[in-house]
Coordinates of C-alpha atoms and ligand atoms in Angstrom, one line a residue:
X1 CA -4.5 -20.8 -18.6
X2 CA -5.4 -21.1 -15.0
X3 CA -6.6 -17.5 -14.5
X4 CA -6.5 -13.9 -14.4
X5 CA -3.5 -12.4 -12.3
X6 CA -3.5 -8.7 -10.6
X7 CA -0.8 -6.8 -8.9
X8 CA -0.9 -4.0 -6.8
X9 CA 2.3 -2.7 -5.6
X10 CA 3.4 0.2 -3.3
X11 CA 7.0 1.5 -2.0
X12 CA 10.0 2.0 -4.2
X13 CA 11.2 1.2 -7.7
X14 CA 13.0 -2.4 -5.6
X15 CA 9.0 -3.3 -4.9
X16 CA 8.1 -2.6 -8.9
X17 CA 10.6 -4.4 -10.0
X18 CA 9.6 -7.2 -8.1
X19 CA 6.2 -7.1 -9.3
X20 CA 7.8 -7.0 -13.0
X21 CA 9.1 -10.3 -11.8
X22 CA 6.2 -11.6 -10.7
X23 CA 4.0 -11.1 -13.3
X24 CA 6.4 -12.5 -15.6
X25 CA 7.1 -15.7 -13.4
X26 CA 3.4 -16.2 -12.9
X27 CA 2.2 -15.7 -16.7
X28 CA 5.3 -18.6 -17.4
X29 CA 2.9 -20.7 -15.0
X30 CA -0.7 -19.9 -17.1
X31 CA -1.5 -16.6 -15.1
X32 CA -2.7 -14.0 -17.5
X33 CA -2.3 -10.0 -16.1
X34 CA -5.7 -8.3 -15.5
X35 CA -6.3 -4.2 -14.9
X36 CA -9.6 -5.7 -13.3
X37 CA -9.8 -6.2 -9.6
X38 CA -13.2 -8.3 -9.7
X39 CA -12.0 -10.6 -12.7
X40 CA -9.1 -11.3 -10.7
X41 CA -8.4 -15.1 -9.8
X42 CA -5.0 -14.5 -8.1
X43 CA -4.4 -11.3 -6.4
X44 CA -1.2 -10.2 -4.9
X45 CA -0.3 -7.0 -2.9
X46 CA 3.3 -6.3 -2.8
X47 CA 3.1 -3.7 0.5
X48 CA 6.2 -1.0 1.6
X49 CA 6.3 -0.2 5.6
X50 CA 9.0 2.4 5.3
X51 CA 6.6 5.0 6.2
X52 CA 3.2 4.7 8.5
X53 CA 1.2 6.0 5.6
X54 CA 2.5 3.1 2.9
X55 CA 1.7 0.4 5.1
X56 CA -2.1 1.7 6.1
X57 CA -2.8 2.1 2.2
X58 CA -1.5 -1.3 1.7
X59 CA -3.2 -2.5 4.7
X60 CA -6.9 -0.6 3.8
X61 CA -6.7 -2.3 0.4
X62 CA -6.3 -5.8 1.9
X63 CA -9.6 -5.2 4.1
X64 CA -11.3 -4.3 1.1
X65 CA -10.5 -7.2 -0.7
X66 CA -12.5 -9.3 2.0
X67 CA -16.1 -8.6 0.0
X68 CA -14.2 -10.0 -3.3
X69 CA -13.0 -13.2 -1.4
X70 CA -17.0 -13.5 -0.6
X71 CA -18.2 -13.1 -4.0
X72 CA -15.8 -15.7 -5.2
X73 CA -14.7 -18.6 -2.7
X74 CA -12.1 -19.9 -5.1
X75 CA -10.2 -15.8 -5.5
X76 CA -6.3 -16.5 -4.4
X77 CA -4.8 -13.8 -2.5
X78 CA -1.1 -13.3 -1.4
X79 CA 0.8 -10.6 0.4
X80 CA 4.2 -10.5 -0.6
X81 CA 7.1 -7.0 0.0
X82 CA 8.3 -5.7 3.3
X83 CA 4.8 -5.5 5.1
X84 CA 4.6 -9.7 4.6
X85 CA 8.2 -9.7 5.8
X86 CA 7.8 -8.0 9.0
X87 CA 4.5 -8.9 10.0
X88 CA 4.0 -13.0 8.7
X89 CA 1.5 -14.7 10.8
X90 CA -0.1 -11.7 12.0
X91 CA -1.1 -10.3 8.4
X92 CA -3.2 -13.9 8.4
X93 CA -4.6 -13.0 12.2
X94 CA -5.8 -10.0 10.8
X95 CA -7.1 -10.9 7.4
X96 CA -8.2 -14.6 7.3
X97 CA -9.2 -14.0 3.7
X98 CA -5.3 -14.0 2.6
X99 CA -4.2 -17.0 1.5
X100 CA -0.5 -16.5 1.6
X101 CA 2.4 -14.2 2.7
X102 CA 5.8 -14.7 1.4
X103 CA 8.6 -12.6 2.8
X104 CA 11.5 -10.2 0.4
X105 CA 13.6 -13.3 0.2
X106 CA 10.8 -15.8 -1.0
X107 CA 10.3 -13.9 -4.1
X108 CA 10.8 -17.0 -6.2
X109 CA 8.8 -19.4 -3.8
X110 CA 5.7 -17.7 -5.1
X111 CA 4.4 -19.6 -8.2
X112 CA 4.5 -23.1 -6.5
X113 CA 2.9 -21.3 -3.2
X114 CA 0.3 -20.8 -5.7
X115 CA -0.2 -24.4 -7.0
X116 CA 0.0 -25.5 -3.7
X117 CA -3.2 -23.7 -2.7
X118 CA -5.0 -23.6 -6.2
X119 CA -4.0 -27.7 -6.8
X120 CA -3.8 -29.3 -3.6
X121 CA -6.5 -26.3 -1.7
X122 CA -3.7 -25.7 0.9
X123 CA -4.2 -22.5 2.4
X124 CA -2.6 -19.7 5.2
X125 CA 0.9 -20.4 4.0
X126 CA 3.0 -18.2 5.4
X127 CA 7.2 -18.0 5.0
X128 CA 9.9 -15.3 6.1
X129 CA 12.9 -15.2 6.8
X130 CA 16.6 -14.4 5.3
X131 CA 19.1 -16.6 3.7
X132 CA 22.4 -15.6 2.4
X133 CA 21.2 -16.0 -1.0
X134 CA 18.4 -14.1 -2.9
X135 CA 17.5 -16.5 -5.4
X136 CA 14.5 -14.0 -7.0
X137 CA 17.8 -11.3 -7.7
X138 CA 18.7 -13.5 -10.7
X139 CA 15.3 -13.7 -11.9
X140 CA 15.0 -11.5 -15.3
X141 CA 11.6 -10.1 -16.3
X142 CA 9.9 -10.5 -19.4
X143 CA 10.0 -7.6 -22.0
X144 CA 6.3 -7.8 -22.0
X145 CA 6.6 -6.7 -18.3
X146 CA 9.3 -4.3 -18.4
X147 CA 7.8 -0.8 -17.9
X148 CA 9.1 1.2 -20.3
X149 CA 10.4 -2.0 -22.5
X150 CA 13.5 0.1 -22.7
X151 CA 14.4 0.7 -19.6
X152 CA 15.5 -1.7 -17.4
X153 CA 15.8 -2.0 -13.9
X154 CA 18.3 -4.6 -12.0
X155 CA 18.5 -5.0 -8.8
X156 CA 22.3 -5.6 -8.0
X157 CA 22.6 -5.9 -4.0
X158 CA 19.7 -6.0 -1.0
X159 CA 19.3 -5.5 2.2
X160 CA 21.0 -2.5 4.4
X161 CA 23.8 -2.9 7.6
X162 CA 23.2 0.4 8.5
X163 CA 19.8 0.8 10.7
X164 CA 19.6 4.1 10.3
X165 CA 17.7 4.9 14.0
X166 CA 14.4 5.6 11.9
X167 CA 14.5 3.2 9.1
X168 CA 12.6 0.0 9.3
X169 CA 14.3 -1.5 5.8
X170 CA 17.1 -3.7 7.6
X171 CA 14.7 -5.1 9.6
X172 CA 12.3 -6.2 6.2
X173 CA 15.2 -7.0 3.7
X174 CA 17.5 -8.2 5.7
X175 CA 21.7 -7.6 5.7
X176 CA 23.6 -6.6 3.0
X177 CA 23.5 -8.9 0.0
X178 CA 25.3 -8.2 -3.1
X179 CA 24.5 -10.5 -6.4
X180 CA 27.6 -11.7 -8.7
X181 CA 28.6 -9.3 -11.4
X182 CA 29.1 -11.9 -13.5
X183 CA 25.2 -12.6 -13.5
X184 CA 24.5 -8.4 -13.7
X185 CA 26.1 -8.5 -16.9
X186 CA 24.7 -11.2 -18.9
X187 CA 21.0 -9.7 -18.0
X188 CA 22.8 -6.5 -19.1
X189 CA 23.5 -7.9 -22.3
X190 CA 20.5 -9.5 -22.4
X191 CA 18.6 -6.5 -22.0
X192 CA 21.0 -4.9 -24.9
X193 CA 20.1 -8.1 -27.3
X194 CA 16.4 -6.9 -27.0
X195 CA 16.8 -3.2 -27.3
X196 CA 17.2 -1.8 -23.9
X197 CA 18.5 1.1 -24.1
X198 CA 18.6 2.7 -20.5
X199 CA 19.4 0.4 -17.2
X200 CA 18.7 1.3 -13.7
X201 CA 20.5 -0.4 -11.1
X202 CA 19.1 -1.0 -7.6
X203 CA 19.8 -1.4 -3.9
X204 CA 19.3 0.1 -0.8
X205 CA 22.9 1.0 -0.4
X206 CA 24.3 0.4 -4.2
X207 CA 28.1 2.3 -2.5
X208 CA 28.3 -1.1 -0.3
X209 CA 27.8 -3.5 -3.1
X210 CA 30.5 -6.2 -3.5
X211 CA 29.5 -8.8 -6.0
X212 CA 33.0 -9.7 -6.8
X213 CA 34.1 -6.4 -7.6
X214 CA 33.3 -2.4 -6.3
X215 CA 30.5 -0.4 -7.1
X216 CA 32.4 2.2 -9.9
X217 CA 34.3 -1.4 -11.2
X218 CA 31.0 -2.4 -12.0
X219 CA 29.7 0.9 -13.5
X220 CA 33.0 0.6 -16.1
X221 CA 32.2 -2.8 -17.6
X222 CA 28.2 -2.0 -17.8
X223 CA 29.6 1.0 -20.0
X224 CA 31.4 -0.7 -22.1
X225 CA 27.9 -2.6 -23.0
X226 CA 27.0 -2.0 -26.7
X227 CA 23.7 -0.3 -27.4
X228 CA 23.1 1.0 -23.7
X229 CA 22.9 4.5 -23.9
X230 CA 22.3 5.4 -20.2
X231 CA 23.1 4.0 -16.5
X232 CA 21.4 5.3 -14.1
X233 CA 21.5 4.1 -10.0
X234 CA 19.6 5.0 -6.4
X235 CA 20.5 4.8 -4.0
X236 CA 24.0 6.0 -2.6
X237 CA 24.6 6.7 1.2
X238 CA 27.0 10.0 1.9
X239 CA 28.9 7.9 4.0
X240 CA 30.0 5.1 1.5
X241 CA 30.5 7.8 -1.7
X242 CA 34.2 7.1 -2.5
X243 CA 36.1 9.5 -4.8
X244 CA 36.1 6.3 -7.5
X245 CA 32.7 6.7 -7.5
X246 CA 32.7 10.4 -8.1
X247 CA 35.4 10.1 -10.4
X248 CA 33.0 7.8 -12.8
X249 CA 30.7 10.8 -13.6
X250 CA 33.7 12.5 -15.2
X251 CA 35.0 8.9 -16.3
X252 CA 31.9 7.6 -18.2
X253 CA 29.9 8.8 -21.0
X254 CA 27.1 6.7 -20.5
X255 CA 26.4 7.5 -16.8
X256 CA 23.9 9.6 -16.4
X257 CA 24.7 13.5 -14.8
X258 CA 22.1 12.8 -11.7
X259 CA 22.5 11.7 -8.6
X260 CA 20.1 10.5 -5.7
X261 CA 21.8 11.1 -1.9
X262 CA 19.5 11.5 0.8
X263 CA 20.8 14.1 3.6
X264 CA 18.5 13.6 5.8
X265 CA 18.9 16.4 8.2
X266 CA 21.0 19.6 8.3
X267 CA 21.8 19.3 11.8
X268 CA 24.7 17.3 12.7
X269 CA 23.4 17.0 16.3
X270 CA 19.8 15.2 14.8
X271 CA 21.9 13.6 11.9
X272 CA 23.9 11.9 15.2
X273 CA 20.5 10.6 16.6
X274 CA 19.2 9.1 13.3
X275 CA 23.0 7.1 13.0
X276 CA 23.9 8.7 9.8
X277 CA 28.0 8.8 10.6
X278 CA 28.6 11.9 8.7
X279 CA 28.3 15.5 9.4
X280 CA 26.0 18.6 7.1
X281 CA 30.1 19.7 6.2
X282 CA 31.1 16.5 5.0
X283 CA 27.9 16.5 2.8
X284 CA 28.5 20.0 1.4
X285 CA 32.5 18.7 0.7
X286 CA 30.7 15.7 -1.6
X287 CA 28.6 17.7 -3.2
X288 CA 31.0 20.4 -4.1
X289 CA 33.4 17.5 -5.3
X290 CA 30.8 16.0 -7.8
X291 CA 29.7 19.9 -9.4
X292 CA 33.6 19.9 -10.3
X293 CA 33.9 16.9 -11.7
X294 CA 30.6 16.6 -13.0
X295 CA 29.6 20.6 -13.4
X296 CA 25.9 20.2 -15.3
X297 CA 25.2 17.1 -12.6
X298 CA 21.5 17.4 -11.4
X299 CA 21.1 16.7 -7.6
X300 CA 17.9 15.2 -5.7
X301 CA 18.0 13.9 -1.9
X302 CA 15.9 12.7 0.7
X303 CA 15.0 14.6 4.0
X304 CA 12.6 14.0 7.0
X305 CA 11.6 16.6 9.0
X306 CA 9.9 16.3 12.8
X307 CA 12.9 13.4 14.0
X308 CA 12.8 12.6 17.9
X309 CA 14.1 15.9 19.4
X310 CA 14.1 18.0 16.5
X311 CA 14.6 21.2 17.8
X312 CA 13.6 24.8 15.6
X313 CA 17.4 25.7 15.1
X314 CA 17.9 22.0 13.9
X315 CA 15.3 22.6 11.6
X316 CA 16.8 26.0 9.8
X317 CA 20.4 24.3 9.6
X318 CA 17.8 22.2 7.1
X319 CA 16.8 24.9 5.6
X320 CA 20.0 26.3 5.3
X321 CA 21.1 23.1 3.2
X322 CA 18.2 23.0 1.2
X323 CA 19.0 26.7 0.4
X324 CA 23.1 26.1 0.3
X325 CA 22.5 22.7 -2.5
X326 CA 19.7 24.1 -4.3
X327 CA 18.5 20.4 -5.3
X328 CA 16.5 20.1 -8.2
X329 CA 14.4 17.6 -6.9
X330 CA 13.7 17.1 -2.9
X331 CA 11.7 14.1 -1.7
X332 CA 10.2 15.3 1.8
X333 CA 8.7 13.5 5.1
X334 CA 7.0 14.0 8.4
X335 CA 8.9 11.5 10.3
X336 CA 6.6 8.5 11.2
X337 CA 7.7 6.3 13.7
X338 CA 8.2 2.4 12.7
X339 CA 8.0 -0.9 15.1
X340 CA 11.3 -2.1 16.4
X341 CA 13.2 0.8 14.8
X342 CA 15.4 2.8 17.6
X343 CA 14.0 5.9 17.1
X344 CA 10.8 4.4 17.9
X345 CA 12.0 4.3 21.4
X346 CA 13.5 8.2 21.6
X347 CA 11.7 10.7 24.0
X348 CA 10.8 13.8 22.5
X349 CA 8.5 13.0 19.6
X350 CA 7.6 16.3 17.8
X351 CA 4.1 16.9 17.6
X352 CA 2.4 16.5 14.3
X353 CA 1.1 19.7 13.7
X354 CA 4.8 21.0 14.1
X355 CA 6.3 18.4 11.6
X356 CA 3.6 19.5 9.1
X357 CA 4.4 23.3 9.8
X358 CA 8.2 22.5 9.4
X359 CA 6.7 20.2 6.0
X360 CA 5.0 23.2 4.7
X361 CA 7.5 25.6 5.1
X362 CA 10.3 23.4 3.8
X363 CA 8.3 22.4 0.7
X364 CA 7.3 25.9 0.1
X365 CA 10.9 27.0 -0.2
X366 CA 11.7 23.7 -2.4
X367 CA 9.3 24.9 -4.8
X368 CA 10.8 28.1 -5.5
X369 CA 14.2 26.4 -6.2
X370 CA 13.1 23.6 -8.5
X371 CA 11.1 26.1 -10.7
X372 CA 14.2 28.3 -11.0
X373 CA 16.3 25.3 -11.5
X374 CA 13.5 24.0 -14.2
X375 CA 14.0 27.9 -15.8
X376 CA 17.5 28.0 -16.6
X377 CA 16.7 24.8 -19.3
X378 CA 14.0 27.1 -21.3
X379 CA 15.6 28.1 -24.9
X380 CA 18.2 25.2 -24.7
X381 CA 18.2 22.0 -26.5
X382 CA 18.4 18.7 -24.6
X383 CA 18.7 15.1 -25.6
X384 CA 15.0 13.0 -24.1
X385 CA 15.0 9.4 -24.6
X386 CA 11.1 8.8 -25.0
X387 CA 9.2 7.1 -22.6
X388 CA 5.9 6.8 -23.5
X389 CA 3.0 9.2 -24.7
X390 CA 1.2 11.3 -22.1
X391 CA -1.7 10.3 -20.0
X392 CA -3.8 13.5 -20.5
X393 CA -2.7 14.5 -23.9
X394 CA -2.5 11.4 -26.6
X395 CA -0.6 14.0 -28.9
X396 CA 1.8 14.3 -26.6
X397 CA 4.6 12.0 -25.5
X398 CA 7.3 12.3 -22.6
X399 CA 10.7 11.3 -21.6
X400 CA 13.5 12.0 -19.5
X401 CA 16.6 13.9 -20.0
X402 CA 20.3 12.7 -18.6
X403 CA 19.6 14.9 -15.0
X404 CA 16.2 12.6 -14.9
X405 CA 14.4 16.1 -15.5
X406 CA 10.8 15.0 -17.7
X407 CA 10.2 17.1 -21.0
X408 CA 6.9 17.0 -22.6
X409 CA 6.5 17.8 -26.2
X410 CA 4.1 16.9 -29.2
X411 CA 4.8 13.9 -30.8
X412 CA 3.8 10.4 -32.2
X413 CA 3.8 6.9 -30.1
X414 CA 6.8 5.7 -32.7
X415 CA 9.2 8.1 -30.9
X416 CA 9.0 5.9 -27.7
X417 CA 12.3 4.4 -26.6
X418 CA 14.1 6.8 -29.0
X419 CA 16.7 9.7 -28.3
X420 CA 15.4 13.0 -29.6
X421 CA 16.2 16.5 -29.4
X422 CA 13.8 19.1 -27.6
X423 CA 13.9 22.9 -27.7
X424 CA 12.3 23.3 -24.3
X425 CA 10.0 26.0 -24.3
X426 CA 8.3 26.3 -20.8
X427 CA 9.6 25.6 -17.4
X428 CA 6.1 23.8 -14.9
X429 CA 6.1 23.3 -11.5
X430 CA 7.9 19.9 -11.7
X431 CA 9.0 19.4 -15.7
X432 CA 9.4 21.1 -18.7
X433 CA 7.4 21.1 -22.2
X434 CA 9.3 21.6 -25.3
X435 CA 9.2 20.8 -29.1
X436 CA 11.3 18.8 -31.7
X437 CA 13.7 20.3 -33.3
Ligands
SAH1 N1 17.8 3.0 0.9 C1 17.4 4.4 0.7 C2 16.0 4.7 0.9 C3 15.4 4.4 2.1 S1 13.6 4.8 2.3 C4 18.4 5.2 1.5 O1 19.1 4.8 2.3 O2 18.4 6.4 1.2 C5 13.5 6.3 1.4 C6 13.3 7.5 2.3 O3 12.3 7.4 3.2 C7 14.5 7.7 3.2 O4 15.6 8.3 2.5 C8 14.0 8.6 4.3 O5 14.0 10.0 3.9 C9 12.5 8.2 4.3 N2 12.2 7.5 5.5 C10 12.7 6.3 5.9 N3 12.1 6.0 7.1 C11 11.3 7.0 7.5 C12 10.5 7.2 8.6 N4 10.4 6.3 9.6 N5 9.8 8.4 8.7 C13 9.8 9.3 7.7 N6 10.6 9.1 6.6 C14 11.3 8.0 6.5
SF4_2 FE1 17.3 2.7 5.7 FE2 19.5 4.0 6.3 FE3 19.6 1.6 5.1 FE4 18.8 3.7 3.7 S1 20.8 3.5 4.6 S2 17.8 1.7 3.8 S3 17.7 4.9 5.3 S4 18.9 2.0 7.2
F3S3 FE1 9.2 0.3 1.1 FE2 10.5 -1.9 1.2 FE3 11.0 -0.2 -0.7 S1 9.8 -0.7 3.0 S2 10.6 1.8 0.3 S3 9.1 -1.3 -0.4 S4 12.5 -1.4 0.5

């Protein structure tokens, strides 16, 4: 063993994933995971910048860790995700304590960075960078990592080409790169060798993904997997979602009736600022097209309010989308302006007290829709596969049903990673309780 390993990891499911990776590349090299901050010998924080508020949090917690460095001269810590990426040398200005920063494509790099400080005392390594190959997408995590053990996430392309105005993530991951299909499916069947019963495939732009064959191609052979009961995916851009793709949600039974497609805006005239190439019509079209294929298909999207030049009438064709969709799940942001992204550099910054009036009123309307969307599942019986038992309640456990709604219901810890059916009985705020039947 040559100590005790902690992760703390922020941003999206690509940035747990990697930390999945991590820990299990790191325990294969004597690193043992730790909940414990101060028993830590290696410390890593895998940071987001996609919004101002991500990065401080990751940032604050790296200050913090200063007085630990203090109270144990020989503590390792690294800063790895897209704040390492797009700062580098300047995350080491800041904080001397850090020993390391490694970059999104330098993933694998990490466990000899490691032995080259803790063996040979080398220290303030730093590495960024892209190549054409991600050598860390290949990596598979241990089951022991996996979180739930049944579920498994795979990341199948990185990177984005589309620098959306506001978006700092082509500047941190780099282009487009898709990874084979051939390697997707053997960690697929892997994964299916050890009981996975549910996988989750990744990228920034999964539409765009050409690993030797298309996006829906690739959807057909992971359904023809045996013992996979569910595929699930984030994230698609309007732009790329082909009717092939649409089609698969009628197609294949193991897809799963949900899907993740950020709008945006409602405006066509802000959706031209931020460089979306499509219009609030062509988004209604797509979205009418996947309730016919697919009629009980849950919808959730992304929106920012407050853009450069946001005017109020921009703001209610939001609201009138919001009201037109009726998503069942809406993920909502004040607009925060990132370094080097174009919309940085647009005049006509909203105040903040406006974007979090337009925040509040959005979310306030949101929240009447889910709960009436949440309503219309009370009395029927659904199909959960069972993710683990409930942090407040131990006689409770929760899971997910195919429109990625969460149902709560009493039950023992041997249901987990099991399909069961639930007579839901209550609709809350965000999920929905139930009971066996
Ligand atoms: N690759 C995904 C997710 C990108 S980040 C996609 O293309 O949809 C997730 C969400 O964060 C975005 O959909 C957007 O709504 C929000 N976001 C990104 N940059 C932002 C910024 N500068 N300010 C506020 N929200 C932002
Ligand atoms: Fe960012 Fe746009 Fe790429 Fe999504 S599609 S990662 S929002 S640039
Ligand atoms: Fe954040 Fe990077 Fe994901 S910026 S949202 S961790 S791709």
């Amino acid at each position: 063993m040559k100590g005790y390993l902690k992760i703390f990891t922020y941003g999206c499911q690509m940035n747990d994933l990697d930390s999945q990776k991590l820990y299990s590349v790191l325990y294969d090299r004597g690193w043992i995971p730790t909940t414990s901050t101060s028993k830590a010998d290696l410390i890593i924080i895998n940071t987001c910048s996609v919004r101002q508020k991500a990065y401080e949090k990751a940032m604050s917690n790296i200050g913090r860790l200063r007085k630990n460095k203090l109270a144990k001269p020989d503590l390792v810590i690294g800063i790895t995700g897209c704040a390492a990426e797009q700062e580098g040398y300047r995350l080491i200005e800041r904080f001397p304590h850090v020993d390391f920063v490694q970059g999104t494509h330098r993933l694998h790099a990490i466990p000899d960075t490691v032995d080259n400080i803790v063996l040979q005392g080398k220290t303030h390594l730093v590495e960024t960078g892209f190549n054409q190959y991600i050598p860390s997408m290949d990596i598979v995590p241990s089951p022991g990592f996996m979180q739930p053990k049944h579920r498994a996430y795979i990341n199948i392309m990185q990177g984005c080409n589309n620098y959306c105005s506001y978006c700092i993530v082509p500047f941190v991951r780099g282009p487009e790169i898709s990874r084979d299909y051939k390697s997707i499916l053997e960690e697929i069947r892997l994964h299916a060798s050890r009981g996975v019963k549910e996988i989750f495939l990744l990228g920034q732009n999964v539409n765009s993904y050409r690993g030797g064959i298309t996006f829906h191609e690739l959807l057909g052979m992971i359904n023809e997997v045996n013992g996979i009961e569910r595929i699930r995916f984030t994230t698609s851009h309007p732009k790329d979602m082909s009717d092939d793709l649409i089609e698969s949600f009628a197609k294949l039974n193991k897809l799963c009736p949900h899907v993740h497609l950020p709008f945006q805006s409602g405006s066509n005239r802000v959706l031209k600022y931020m460089n979306r190439h499509y219009t609030a019509e062509h988004y209604l079209g797509l979205i009418e097209k996947l309730r016919a294929k697919r009629k009980d298909i849950a919808l959730s999207s992304d929106v920012i309010v407050g853009f450069p030049m946001e005017r109020e009438d921009d703001f209610q064709k939001t609201l009138d989308l919001v009201q037109k969709v009726r998503f069942d799940m809406l993920f909502s942001f004040k607009y925060s302006p990132r370094p080097g992204t174009s919309a940085s550099r647009m005049p006509d910054h909203v105040p903040i007290e406006e974007k979090k009036r337009r925040l509040s009123v959005l979310q306030r309307i949101q929240r009447k829709i889910t709960k009436e969307n949440l309503e219309t599942w009370v009395g029927k019986v659904v199909e959960v596969l069972v993710d683990g038992t409930s942090k407040r309640d131990k006689s409770q456990v929760f899971g997910r049903i195919g429109q990625n709604v969460i149902v709560n219901f009493p039950g023992s810890p041997e249901l987990i990673g099991r399909t069961i059916n639930v007579l839901v009985t209550r609709a809350n705020p965000n999920t929905l309780t139930g009971e066996i039947v």
